[in-house]
Short mmCIF file of C-alpha atoms in Angstrom, two decimals:
data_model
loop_
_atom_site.label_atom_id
_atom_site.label_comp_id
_atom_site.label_asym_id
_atom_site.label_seq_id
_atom_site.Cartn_x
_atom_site.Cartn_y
_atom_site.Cartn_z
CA UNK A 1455 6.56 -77.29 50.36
CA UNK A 1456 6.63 -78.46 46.57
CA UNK A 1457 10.50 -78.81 47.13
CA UNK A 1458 10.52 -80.73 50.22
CA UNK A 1459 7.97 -83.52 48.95
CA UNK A 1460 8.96 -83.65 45.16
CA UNK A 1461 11.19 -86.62 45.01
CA UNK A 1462 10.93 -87.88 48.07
CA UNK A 1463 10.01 -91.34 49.28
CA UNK A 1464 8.64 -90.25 52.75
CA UNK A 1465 6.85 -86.98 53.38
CA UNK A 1466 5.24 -86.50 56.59
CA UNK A 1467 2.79 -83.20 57.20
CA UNK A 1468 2.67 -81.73 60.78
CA UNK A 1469 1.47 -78.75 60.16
CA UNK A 1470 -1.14 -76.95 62.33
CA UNK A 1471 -2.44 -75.17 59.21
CA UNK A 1472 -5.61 -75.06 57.78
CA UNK A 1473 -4.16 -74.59 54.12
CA UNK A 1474 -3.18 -77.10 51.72
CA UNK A 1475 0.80 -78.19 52.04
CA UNK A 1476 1.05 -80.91 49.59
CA UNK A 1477 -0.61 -81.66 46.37
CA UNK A 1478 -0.96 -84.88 45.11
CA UNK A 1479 0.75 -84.54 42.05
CA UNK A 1480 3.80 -83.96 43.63
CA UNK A 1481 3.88 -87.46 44.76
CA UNK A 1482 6.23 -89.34 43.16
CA UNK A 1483 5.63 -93.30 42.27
CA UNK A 1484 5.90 -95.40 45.32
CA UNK A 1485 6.07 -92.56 48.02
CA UNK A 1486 4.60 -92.56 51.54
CA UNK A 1487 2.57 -89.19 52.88
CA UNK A 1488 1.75 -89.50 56.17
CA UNK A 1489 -0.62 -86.57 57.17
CA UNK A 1490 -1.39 -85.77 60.48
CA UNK A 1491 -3.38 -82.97 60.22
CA UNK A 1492 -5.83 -81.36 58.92
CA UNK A 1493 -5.76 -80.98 55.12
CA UNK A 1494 -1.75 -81.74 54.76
CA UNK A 1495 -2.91 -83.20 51.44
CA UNK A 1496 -4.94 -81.61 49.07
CA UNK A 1497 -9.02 -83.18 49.34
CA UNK A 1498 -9.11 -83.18 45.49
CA UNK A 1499 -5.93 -85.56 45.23
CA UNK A 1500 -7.07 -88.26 47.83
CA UNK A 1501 -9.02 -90.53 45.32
CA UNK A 1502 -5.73 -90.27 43.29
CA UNK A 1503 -3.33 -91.72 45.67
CA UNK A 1504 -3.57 -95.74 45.68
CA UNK A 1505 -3.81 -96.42 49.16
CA UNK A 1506 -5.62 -94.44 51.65
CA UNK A 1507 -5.15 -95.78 55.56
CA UNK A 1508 -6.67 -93.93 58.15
CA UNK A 1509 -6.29 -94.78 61.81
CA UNK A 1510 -10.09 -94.99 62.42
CA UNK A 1511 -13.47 -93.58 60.48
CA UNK A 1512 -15.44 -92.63 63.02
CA UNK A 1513 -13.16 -90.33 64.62
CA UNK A 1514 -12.22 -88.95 61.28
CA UNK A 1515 -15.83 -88.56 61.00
CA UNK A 1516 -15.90 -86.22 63.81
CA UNK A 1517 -13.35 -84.00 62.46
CA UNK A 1518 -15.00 -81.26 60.66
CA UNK A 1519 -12.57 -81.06 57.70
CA UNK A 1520 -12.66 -84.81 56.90
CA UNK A 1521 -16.72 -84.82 57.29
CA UNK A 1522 -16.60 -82.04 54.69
CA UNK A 1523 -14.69 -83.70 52.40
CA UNK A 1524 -17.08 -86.41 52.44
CA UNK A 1525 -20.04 -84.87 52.33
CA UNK A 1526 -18.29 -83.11 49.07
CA UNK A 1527 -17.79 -86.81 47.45
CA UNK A 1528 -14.20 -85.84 48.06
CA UNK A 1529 -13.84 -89.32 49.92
CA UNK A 1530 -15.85 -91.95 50.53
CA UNK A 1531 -15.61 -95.16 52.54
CA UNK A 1532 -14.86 -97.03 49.60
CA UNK A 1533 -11.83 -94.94 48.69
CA UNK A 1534 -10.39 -96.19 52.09
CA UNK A 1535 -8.12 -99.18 51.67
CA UNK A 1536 -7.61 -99.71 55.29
CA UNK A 1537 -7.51 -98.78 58.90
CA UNK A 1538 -4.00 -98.50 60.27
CA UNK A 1539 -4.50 -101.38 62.65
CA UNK A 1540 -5.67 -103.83 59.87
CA UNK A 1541 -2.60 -102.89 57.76
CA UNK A 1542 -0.04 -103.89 61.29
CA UNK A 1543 -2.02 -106.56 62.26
CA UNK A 1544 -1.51 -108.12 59.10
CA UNK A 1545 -5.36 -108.40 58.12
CA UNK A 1546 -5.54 -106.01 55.34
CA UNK A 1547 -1.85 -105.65 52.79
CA UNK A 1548 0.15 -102.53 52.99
CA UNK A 1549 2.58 -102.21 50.15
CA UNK A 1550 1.74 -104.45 47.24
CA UNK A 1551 3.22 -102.54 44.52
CA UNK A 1552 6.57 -100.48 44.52
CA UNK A 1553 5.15 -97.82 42.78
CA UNK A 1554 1.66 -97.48 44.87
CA UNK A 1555 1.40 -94.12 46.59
CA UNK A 1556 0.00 -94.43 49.71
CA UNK A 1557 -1.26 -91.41 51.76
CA UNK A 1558 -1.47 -92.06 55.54
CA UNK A 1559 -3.82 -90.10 57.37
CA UNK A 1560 -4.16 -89.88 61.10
CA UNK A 1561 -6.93 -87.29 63.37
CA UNK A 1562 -4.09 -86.71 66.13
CA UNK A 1563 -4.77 -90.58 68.00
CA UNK A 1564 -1.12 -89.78 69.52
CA UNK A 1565 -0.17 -93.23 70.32
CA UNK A 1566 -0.10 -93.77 66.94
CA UNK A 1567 1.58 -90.79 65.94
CA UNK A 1568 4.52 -91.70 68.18
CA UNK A 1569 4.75 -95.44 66.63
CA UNK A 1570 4.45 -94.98 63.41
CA UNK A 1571 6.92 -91.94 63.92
CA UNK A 1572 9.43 -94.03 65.63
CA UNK A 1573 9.12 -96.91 63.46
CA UNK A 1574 10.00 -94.89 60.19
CA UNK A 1575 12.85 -93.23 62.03
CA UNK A 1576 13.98 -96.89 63.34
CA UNK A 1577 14.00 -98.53 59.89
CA UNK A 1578 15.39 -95.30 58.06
CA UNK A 1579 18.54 -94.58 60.35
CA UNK A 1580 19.45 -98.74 60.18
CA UNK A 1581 18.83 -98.11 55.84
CA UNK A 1582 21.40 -95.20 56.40
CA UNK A 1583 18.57 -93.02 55.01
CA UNK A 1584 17.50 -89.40 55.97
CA UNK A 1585 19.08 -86.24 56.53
CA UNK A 1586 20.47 -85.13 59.67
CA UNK A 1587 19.30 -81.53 60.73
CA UNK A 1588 21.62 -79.35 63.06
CA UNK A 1589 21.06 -78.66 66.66
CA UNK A 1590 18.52 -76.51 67.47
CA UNK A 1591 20.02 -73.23 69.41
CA UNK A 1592 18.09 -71.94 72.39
CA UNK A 1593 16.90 -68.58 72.11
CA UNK A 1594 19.01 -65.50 72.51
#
């Protein structure tokens, strides 16, 4: 995983793994990782990153690897710059700095998924950014 999200402006985790994919170090100045699962991001780096936007504490409350990392002192309410609706309604700032980090973390609230999915894919393809992947073939 270390070479996808090394250099990389945008990572986004969708992994249905319980391990760590991404450590925070690997986070280069001014990239966005959008987790949506799990622990995408290692626990130890989230007080490191210098945004943290969830889409809602209580549900991420309810999640039993996000309580943990609470209870640890991983994360705490404070560390929290925003939820995601506060950052698109305009409310709370996203990007103040170009070289912020900002770690986006969702509990699987698909509707958000889906928009903040399309909206990165939206604004990359018209910034002639990304990397087009080949055609998946159907199975044999």
């Amino acid at each position: 995983m270390e070479e996808v999200v090394r250099g990389a402006d945008i990572a986004v985790g969708g992994t249905t793994s319980s391990d760590v994919m991404t450590r925070e170090e690997w986070l280069k100045p001014g990239s966005l990782f959008i987790s949506l699962a799990r622990r995408e991001l290692d626990p130890d780096g989230w007080k490191r990153m210098d945004k943290i936007v969830i889409d809602s504490w209580e549900m991420n409350m309810r999640m039993p690897v996000f309580n943990a990392m609470v209870e640890k002192g991983q994360i705490s309410r404070d560390h929290v710059h925003a939820e995601i609706q506060e950052v698109v309604a305009g409310s709370k700032p996203g990007r103040t700095h170009e070289v912020e980090r900002i770690l986006i973390h969702t509990t699987g609230m698909v509707a958000h998924d889906i928009a903040l999915a399309h909206y990165l894919f939206v604004k990359a393809k018209a910034a002639g950014r990304g990397i087009r992947l080949p055609a998946a073939r159907p199975p044999e």
